[in-house]
Short mmCIF file of the C-alpha atoms (twelve columns), coordinates in Angstrom:
data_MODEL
# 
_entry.id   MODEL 
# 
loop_
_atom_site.group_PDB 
_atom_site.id 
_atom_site.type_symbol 
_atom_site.label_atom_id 
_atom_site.label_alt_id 
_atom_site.label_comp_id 
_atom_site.label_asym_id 
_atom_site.label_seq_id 
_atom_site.Cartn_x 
_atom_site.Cartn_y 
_atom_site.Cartn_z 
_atom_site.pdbx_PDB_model_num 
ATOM 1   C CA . UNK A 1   14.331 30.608  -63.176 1 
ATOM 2   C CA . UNK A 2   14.392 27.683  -65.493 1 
ATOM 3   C CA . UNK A 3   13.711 24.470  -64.574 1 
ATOM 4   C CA . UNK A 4   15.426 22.541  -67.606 1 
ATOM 5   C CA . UNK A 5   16.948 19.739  -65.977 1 
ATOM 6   C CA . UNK A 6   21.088 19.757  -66.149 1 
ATOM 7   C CA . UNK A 7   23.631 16.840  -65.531 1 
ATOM 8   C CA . UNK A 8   25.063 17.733  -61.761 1 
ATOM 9   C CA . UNK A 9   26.745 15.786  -59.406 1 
ATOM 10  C CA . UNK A 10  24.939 15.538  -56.330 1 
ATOM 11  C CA . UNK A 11  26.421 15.153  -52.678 1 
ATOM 12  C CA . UNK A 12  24.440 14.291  -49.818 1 
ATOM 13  C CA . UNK A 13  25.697 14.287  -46.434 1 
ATOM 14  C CA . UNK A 14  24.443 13.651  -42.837 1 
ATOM 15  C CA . UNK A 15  26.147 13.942  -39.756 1 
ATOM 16  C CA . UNK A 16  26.113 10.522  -37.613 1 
ATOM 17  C CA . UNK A 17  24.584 10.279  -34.000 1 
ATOM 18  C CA . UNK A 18  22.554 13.645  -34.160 1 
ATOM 19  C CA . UNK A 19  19.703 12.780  -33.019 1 
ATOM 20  C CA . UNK A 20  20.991 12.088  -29.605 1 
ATOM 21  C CA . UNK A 21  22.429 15.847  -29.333 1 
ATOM 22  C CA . UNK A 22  20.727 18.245  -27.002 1 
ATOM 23  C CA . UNK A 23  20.008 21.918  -28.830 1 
ATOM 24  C CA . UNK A 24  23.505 23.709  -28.217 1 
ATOM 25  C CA . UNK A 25  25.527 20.463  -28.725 1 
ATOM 26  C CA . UNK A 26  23.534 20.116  -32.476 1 
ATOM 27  C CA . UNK A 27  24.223 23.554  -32.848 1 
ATOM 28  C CA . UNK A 28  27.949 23.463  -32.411 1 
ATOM 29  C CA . UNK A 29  27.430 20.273  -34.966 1 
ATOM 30  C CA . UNK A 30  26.095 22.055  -37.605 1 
ATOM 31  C CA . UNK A 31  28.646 24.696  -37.230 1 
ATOM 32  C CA . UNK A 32  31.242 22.479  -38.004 1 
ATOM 33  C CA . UNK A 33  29.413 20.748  -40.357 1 
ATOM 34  C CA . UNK A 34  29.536 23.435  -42.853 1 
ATOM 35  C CA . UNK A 35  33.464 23.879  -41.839 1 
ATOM 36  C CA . UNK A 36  33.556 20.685  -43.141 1 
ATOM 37  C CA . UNK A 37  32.138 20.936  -46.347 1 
ATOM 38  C CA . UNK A 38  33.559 24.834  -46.853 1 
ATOM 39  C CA . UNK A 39  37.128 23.422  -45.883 1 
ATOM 40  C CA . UNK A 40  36.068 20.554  -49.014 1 
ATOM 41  C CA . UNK A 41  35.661 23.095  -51.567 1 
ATOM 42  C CA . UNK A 42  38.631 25.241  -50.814 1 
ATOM 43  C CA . UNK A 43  40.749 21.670  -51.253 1 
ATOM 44  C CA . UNK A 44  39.038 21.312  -54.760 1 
ATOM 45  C CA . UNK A 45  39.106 24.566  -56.087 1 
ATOM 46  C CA . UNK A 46  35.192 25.185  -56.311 1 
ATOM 47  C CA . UNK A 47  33.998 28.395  -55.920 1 
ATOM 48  C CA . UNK A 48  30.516 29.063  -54.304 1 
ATOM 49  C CA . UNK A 49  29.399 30.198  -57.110 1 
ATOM 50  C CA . UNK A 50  29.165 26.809  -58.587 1 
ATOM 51  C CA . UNK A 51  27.729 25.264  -55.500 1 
ATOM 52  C CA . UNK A 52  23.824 24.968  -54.545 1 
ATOM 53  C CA . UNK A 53  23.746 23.828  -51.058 1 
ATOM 54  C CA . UNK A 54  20.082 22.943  -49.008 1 
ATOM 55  C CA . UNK A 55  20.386 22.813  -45.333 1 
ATOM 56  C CA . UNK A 56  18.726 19.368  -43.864 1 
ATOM 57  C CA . UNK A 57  18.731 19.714  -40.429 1 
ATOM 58  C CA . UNK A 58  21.752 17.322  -39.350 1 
ATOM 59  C CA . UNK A 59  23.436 17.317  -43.291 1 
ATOM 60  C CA . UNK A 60  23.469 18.903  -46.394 1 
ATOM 61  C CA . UNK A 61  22.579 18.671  -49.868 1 
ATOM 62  C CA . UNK A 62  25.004 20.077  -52.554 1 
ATOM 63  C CA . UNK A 63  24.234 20.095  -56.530 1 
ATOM 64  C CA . UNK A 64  27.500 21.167  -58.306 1 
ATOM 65  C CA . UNK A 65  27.567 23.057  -61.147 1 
ATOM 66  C CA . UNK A 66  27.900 21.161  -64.758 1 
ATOM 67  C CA . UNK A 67  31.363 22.312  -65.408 1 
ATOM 68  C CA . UNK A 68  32.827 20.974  -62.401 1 
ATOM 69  C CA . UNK A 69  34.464 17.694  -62.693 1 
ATOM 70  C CA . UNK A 70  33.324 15.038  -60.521 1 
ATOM 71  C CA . UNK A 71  36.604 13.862  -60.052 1 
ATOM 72  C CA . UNK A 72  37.375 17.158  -57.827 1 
ATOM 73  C CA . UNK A 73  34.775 15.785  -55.984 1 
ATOM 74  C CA . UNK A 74  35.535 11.712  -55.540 1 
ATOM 75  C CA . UNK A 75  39.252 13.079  -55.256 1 
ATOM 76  C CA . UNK A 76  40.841 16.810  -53.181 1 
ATOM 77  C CA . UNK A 77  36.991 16.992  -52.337 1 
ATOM 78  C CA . UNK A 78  37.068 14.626  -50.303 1 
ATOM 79  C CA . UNK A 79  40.273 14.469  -48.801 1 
ATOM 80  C CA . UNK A 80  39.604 18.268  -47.789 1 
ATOM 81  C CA . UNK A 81  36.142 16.875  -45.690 1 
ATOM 82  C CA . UNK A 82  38.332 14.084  -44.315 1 
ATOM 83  C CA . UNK A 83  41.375 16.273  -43.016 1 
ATOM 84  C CA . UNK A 84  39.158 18.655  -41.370 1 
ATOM 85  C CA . UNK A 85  37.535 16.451  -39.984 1 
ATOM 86  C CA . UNK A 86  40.375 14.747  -38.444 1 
ATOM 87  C CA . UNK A 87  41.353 19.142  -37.325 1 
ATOM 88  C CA . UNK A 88  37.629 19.183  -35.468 1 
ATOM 89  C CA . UNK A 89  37.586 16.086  -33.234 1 
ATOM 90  C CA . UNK A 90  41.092 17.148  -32.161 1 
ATOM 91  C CA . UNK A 91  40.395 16.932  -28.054 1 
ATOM 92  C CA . UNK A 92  36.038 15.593  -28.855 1 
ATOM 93  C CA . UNK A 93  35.047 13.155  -26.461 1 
ATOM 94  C CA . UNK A 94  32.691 12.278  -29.004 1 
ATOM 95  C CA . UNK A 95  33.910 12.840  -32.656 1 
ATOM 96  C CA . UNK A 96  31.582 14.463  -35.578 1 
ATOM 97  C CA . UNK A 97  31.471 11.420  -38.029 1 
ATOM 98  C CA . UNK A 98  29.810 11.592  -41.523 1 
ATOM 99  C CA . UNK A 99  28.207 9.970   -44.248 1 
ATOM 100 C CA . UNK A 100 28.854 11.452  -47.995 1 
ATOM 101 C CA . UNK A 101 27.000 10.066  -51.116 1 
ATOM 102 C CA . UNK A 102 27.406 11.014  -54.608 1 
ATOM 103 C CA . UNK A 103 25.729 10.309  -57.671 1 
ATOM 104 C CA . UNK A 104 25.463 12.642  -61.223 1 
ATOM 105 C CA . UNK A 105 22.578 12.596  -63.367 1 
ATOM 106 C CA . UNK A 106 20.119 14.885  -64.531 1 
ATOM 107 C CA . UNK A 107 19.093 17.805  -61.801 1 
ATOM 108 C CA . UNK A 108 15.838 20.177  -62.179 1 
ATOM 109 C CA . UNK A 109 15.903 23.499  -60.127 1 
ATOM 110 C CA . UNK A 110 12.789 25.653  -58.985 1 
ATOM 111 C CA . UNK A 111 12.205 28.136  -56.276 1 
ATOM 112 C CA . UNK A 112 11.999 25.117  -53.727 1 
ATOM 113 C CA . UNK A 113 14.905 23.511  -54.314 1 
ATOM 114 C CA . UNK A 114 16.703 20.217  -56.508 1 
ATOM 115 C CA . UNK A 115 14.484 17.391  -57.889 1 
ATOM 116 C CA . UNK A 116 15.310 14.463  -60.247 1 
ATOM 117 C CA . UNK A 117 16.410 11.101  -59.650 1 
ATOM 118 C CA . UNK A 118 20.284 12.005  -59.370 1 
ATOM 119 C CA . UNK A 119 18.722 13.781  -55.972 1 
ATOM 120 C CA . UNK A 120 16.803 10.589  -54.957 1 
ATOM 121 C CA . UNK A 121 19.448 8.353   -55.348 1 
ATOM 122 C CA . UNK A 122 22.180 10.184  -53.681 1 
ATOM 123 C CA . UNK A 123 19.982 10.847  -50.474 1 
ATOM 124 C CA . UNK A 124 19.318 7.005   -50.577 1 
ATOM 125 C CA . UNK A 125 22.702 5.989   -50.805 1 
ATOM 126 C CA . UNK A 126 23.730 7.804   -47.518 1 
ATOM 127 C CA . UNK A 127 20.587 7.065   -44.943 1 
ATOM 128 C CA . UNK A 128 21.070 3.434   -46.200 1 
ATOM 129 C CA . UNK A 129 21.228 1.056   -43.681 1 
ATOM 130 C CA . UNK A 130 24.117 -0.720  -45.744 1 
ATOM 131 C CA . UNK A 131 25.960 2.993   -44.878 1 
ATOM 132 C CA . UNK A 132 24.860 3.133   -41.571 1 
ATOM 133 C CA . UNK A 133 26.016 -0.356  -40.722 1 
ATOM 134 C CA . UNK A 134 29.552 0.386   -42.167 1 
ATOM 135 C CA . UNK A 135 29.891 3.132   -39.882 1 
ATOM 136 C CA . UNK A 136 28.666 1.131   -36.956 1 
ATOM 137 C CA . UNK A 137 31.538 -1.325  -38.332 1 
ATOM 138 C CA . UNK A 138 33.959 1.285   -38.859 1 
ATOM 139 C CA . UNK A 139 35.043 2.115   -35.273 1 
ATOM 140 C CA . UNK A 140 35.678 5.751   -34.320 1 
ATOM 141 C CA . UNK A 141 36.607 6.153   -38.298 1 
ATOM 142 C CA . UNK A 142 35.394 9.999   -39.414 1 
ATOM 143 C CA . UNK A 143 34.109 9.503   -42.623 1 
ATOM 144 C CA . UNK A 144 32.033 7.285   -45.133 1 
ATOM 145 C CA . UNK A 145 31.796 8.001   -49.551 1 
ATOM 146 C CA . UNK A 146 29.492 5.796   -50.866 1 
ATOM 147 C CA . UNK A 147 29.051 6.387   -54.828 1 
ATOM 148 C CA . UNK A 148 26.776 5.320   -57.163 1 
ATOM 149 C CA . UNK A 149 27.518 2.325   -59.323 1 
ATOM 150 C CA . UNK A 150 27.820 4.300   -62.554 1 
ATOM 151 C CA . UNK A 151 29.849 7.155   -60.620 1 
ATOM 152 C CA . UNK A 152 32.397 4.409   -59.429 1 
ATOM 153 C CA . UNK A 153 33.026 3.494   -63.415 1 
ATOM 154 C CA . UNK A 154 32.554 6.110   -65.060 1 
ATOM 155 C CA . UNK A 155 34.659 8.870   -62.233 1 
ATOM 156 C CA . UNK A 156 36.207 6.953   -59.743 1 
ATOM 157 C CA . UNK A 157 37.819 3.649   -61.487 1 
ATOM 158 C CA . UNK A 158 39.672 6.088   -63.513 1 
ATOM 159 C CA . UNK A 159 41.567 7.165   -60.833 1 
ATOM 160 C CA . UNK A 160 43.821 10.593  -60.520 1 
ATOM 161 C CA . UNK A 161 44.534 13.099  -57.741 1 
ATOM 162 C CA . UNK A 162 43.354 11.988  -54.224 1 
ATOM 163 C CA . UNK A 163 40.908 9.175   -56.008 1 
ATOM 164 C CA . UNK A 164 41.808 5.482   -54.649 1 
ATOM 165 C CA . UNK A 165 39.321 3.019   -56.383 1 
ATOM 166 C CA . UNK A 166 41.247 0.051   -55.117 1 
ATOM 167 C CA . UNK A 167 39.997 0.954   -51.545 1 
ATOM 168 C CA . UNK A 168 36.487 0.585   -52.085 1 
ATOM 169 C CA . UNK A 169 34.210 -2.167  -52.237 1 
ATOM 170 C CA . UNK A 170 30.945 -3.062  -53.488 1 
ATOM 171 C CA . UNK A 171 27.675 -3.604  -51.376 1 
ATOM 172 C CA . UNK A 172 23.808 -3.934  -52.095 1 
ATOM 173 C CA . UNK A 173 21.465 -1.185  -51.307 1 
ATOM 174 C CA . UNK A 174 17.838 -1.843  -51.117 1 
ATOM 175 C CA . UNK A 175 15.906 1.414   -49.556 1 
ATOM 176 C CA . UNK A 176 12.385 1.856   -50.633 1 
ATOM 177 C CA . UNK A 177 12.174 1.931   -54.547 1 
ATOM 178 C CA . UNK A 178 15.477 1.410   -54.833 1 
ATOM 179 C CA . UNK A 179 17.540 -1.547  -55.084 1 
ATOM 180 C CA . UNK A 180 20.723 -1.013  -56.521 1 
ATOM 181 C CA . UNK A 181 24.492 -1.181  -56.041 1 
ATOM 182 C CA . UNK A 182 26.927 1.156   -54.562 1 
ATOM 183 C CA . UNK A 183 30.567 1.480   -53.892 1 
ATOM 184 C CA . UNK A 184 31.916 2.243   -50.633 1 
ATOM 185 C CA . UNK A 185 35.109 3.544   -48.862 1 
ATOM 186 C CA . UNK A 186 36.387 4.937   -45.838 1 
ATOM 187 C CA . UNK A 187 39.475 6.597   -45.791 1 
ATOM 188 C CA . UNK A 188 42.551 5.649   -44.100 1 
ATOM 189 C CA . UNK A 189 41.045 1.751   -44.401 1 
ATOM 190 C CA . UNK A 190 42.142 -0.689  -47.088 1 
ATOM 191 C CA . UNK A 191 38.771 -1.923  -47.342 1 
ATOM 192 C CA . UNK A 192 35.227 -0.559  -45.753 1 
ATOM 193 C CA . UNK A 193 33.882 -3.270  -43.100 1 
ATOM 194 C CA . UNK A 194 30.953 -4.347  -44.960 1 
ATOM 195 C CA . UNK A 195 27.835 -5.675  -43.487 1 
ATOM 196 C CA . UNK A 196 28.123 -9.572  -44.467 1 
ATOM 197 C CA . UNK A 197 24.522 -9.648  -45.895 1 
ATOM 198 C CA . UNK A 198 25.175 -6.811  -47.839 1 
ATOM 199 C CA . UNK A 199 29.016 -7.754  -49.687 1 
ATOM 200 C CA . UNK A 200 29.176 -8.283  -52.935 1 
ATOM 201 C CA . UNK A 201 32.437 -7.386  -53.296 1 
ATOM 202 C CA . UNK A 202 35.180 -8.871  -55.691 1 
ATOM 203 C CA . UNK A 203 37.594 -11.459 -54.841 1 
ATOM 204 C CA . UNK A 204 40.231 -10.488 -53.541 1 
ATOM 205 C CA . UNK A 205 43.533 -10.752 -55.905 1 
ATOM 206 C CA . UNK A 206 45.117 -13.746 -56.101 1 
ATOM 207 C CA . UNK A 207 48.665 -11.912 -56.243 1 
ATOM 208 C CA . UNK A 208 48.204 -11.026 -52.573 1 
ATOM 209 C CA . UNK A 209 48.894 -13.979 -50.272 1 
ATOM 210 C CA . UNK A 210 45.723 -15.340 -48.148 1 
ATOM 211 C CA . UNK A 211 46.853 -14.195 -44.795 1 
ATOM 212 C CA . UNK A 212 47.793 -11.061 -45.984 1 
ATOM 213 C CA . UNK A 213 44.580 -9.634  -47.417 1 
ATOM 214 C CA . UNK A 214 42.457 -7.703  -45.490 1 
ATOM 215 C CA . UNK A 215 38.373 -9.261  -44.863 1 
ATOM 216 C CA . UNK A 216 35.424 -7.057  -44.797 1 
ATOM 217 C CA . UNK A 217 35.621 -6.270  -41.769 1 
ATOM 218 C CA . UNK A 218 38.537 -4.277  -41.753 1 
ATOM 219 C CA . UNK A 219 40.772 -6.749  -40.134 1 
ATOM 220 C CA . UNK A 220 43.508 -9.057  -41.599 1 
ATOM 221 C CA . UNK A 221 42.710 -11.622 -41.684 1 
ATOM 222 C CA . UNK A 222 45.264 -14.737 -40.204 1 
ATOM 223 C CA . UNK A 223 45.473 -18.586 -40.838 1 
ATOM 224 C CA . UNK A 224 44.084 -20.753 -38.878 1 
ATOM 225 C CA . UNK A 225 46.395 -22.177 -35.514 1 
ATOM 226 C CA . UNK A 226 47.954 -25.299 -36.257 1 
ATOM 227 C CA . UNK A 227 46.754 -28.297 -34.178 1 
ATOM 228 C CA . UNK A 228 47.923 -28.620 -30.910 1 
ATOM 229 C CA . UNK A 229 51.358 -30.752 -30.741 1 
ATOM 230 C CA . UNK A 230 52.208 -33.012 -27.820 1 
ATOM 231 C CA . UNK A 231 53.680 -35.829 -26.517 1 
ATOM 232 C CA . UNK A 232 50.318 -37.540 -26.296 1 
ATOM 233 C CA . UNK A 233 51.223 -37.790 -22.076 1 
ATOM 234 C CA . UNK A 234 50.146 -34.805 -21.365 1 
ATOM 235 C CA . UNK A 235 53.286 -32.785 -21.760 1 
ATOM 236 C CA . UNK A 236 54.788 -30.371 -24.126 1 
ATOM 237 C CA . UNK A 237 56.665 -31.092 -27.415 1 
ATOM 238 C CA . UNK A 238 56.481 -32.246 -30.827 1 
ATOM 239 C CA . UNK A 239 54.253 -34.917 -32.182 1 
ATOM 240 C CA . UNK A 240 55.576 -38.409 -32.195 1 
ATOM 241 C CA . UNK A 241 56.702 -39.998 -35.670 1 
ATOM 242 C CA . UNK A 242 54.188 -41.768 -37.365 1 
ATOM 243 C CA . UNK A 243 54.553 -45.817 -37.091 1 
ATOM 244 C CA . UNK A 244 56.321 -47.160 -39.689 1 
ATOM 245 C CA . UNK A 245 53.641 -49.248 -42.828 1 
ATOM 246 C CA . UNK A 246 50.214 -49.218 -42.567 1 
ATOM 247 C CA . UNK A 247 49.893 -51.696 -39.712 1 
ATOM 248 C CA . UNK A 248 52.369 -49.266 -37.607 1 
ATOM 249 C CA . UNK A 249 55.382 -51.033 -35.905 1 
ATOM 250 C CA . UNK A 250 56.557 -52.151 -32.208 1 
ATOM 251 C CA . UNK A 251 58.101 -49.635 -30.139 1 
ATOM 252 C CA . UNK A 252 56.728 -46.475 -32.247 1 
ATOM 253 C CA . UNK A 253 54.186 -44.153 -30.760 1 
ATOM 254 C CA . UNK A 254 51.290 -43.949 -32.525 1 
ATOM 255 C CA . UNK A 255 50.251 -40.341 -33.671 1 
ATOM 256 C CA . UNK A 256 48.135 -38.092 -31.214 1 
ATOM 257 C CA . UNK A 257 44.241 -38.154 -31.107 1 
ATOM 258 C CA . UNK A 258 43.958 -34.775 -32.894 1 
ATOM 259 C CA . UNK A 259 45.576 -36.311 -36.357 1 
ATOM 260 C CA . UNK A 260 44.368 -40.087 -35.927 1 
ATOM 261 C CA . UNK A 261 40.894 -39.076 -35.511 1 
ATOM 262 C CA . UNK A 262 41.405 -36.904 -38.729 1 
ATOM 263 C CA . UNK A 263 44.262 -38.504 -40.909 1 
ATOM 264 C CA . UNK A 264 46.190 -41.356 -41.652 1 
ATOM 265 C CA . UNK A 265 50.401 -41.529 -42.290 1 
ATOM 266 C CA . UNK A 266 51.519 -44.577 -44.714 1 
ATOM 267 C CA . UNK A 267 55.123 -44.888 -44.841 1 
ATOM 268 C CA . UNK A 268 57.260 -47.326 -47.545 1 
ATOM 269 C CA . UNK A 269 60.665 -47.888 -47.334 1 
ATOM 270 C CA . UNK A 270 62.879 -49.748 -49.326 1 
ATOM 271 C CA . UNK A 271 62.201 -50.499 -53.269 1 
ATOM 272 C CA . UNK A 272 58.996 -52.172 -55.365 1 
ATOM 273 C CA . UNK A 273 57.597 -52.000 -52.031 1 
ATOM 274 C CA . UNK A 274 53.632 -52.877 -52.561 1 
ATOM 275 C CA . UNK A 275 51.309 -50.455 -50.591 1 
ATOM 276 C CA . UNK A 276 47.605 -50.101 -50.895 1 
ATOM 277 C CA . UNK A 277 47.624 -51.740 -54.616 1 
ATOM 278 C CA . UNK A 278 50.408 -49.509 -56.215 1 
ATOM 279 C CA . UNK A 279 54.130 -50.221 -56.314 1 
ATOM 280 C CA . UNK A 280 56.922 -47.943 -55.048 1 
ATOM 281 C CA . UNK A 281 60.166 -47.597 -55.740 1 
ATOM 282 C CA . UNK A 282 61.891 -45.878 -53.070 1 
ATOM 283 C CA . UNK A 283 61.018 -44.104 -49.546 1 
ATOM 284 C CA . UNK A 284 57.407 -42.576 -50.001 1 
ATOM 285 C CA . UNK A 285 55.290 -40.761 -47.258 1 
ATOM 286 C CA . UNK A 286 51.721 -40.239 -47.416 1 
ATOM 287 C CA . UNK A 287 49.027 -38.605 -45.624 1 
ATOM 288 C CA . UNK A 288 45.443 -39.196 -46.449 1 
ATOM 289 C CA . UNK A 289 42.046 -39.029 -44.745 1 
ATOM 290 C CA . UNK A 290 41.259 -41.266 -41.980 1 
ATOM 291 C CA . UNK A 291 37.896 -42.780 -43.881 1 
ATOM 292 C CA . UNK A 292 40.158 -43.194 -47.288 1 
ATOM 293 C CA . UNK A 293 42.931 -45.176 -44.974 1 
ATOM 294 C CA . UNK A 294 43.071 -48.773 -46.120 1 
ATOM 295 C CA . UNK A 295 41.675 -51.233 -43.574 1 
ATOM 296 C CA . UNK A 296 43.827 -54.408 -42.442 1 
ATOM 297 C CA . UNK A 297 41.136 -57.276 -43.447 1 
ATOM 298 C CA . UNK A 298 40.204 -58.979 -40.344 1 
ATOM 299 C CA . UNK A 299 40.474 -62.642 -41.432 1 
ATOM 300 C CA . UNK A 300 43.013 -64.110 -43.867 1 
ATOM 301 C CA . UNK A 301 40.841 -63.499 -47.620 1 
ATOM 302 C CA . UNK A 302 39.979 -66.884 -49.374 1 
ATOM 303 C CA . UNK A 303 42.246 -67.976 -51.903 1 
ATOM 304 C CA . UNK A 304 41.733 -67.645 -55.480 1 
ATOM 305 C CA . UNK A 305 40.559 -70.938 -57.645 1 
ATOM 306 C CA . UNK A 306 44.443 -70.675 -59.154 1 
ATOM 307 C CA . UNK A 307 45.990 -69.988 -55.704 1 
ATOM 308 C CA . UNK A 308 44.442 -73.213 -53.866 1 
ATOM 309 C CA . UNK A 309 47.248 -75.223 -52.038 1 
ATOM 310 C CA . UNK A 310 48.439 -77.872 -53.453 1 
ATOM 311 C CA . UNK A 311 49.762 -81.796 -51.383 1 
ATOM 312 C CA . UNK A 312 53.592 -81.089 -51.626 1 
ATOM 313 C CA . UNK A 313 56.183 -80.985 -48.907 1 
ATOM 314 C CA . UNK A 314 55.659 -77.780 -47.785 1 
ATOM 315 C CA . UNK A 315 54.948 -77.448 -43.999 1 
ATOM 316 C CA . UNK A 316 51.447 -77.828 -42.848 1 
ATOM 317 C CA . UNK A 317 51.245 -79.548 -46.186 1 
ATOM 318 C CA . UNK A 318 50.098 -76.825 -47.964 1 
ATOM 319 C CA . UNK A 319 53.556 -74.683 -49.185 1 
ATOM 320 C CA . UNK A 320 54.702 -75.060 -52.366 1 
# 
């Protein structure tokens, strides 16, 4: 046999939980395990003759041939795992949930099994504890891909049949030697819930409004609830008008606590009305911060050397 190292994709996958199966539930598991991965290949059109599988215990390791497209991989591949899947925890208490890594690179063969760094990699990728933590994140969800970085661009960017590269996301993975990043998705979500420590994904686009786009966790995210609005007696309603100039005005409510203790309202009405310095012509509202407010001057400010009063017959003497 020849052990002249080839460019293969690799797939690594491990079965979630399976250490906490007694003998003829992990049994069963690994039964359906390989259903999974069989039911995989039929959807992409591989035949086993291009497929070198190693039993690990609770997963699988798979080198493809070299003339087999990743992208039947990253694409029906995995859409095959996911639906059957979905057909085998039909009625499961407990659902058989997976994590799937790929990565291609070069891929030695001996008597004993796969070696190379492709190998390493891949196995890395899914007993991460970035993967893990997305499936702890990910609910009752089936099914984790995490790809290499170079397998994202180079494979799955590019898109085509079953591949959506605007669902996953970009996360660090640091396990042992390796310290790398990897791109992650699990189907059916618009975005895998990423461990926070661990996101480094892209912004997302500004096209899609704020309240609309989804966070890493999974969950849309929604705007803040506006301040609570009262009557500032205790009772239900809208809030008040603000007073009228900065000095406010008799007979208007002042605003509640939760905006006074925040911001300030400034109302002008009328023409070349002179607020805060600047000059207005016409009705102008504004709403600043409470420390930028101006402050009424507590005493009267000392007149200029121009603006001294002058003896006329003004009242008080002092008018002009």
């Amino acid at each position: 046999m020849s052990t002249e190292a080839l460019h293969r994709l690799v797939v690594n996958g491990d079965v979630c939980g399976s250490g906490r199966l007694g003998l003829r539930a992990k049994l069963r598991m690994r039964e359906a395990m390989y259903d999974v991965f069989d039911a995989g290949f039929t959807a992409a059109g591989v035949t086993e003759r291009n497929v070198h599988m190693e039993d690990r215990g609770d997963g699988v390791l798979v080198a493809l041939a070299p003339d087999v497209p990743s992208a039947q991989l990253v694409g029906p591949w995995l859409e095959g795992v996911y639906q059957k899947l979905r057909q085998v925890n039909e009625g499961r208490a407990e659902p058989l949930r997976m994590r799937v890594a790929m990565h291609a690179g070069p891929v030695a063969r001996d008597t004993r099994g796969l070696a190379g760094r492709a190998v390493d990699l891949a196995c890395r990728l899914c007993d991460s504890d970035t993967a893990r933590g997305v499936m702890q994140l990910a609910g009752r969800a089936p099914l984790l891909c995490v790809v290499s970085d170079a397998l994202y661009h180079d494979v799955v960017a590019e898109g085509g049949a079953c591949i959506e590269p605007e669902h996953y996301r970009r996360a660090r993975v640091s396990e042992k030697e390796t310290d790398t990043e990897a791109w992650f998705h699990v189907p059916r979500l618009p975005f895998p819930p990423l461990p926070a420590r661990t996101s480094h994904e892209a912004p997302p686009s500004p096209a899609v409004p704020a309240r609309d786009r989804p966070c890493a966790t999974g969950v849309r995210a929604v705007q803040d609830p506006p301040p609570e609005q009262g009557g500032g007696t205790g009772q239900g309603g809208t809030a008040p008008p603000p007073a009228s100039g900065p000095g406010g005005a008799a007979g208007t409510a002042p605003a509640p606590a939760a905006y006074t203790s925040k911001y300030h309202f400034g109302h002008i009405g009328g023409g070349n009305q002179v607020y805060d310095g600047n000059t207005f012509h016409g009705d102008f509202t504004g709403i600043g911060r409470a420390d930028d407010a101006p402050k009424p001057p507590s005493d009267p400010p000392e007149p200029a050397a121009d603006d001294a009063p002058q003896t006329g017959s003004g009242p008080e003497g002092g008018g002009r």
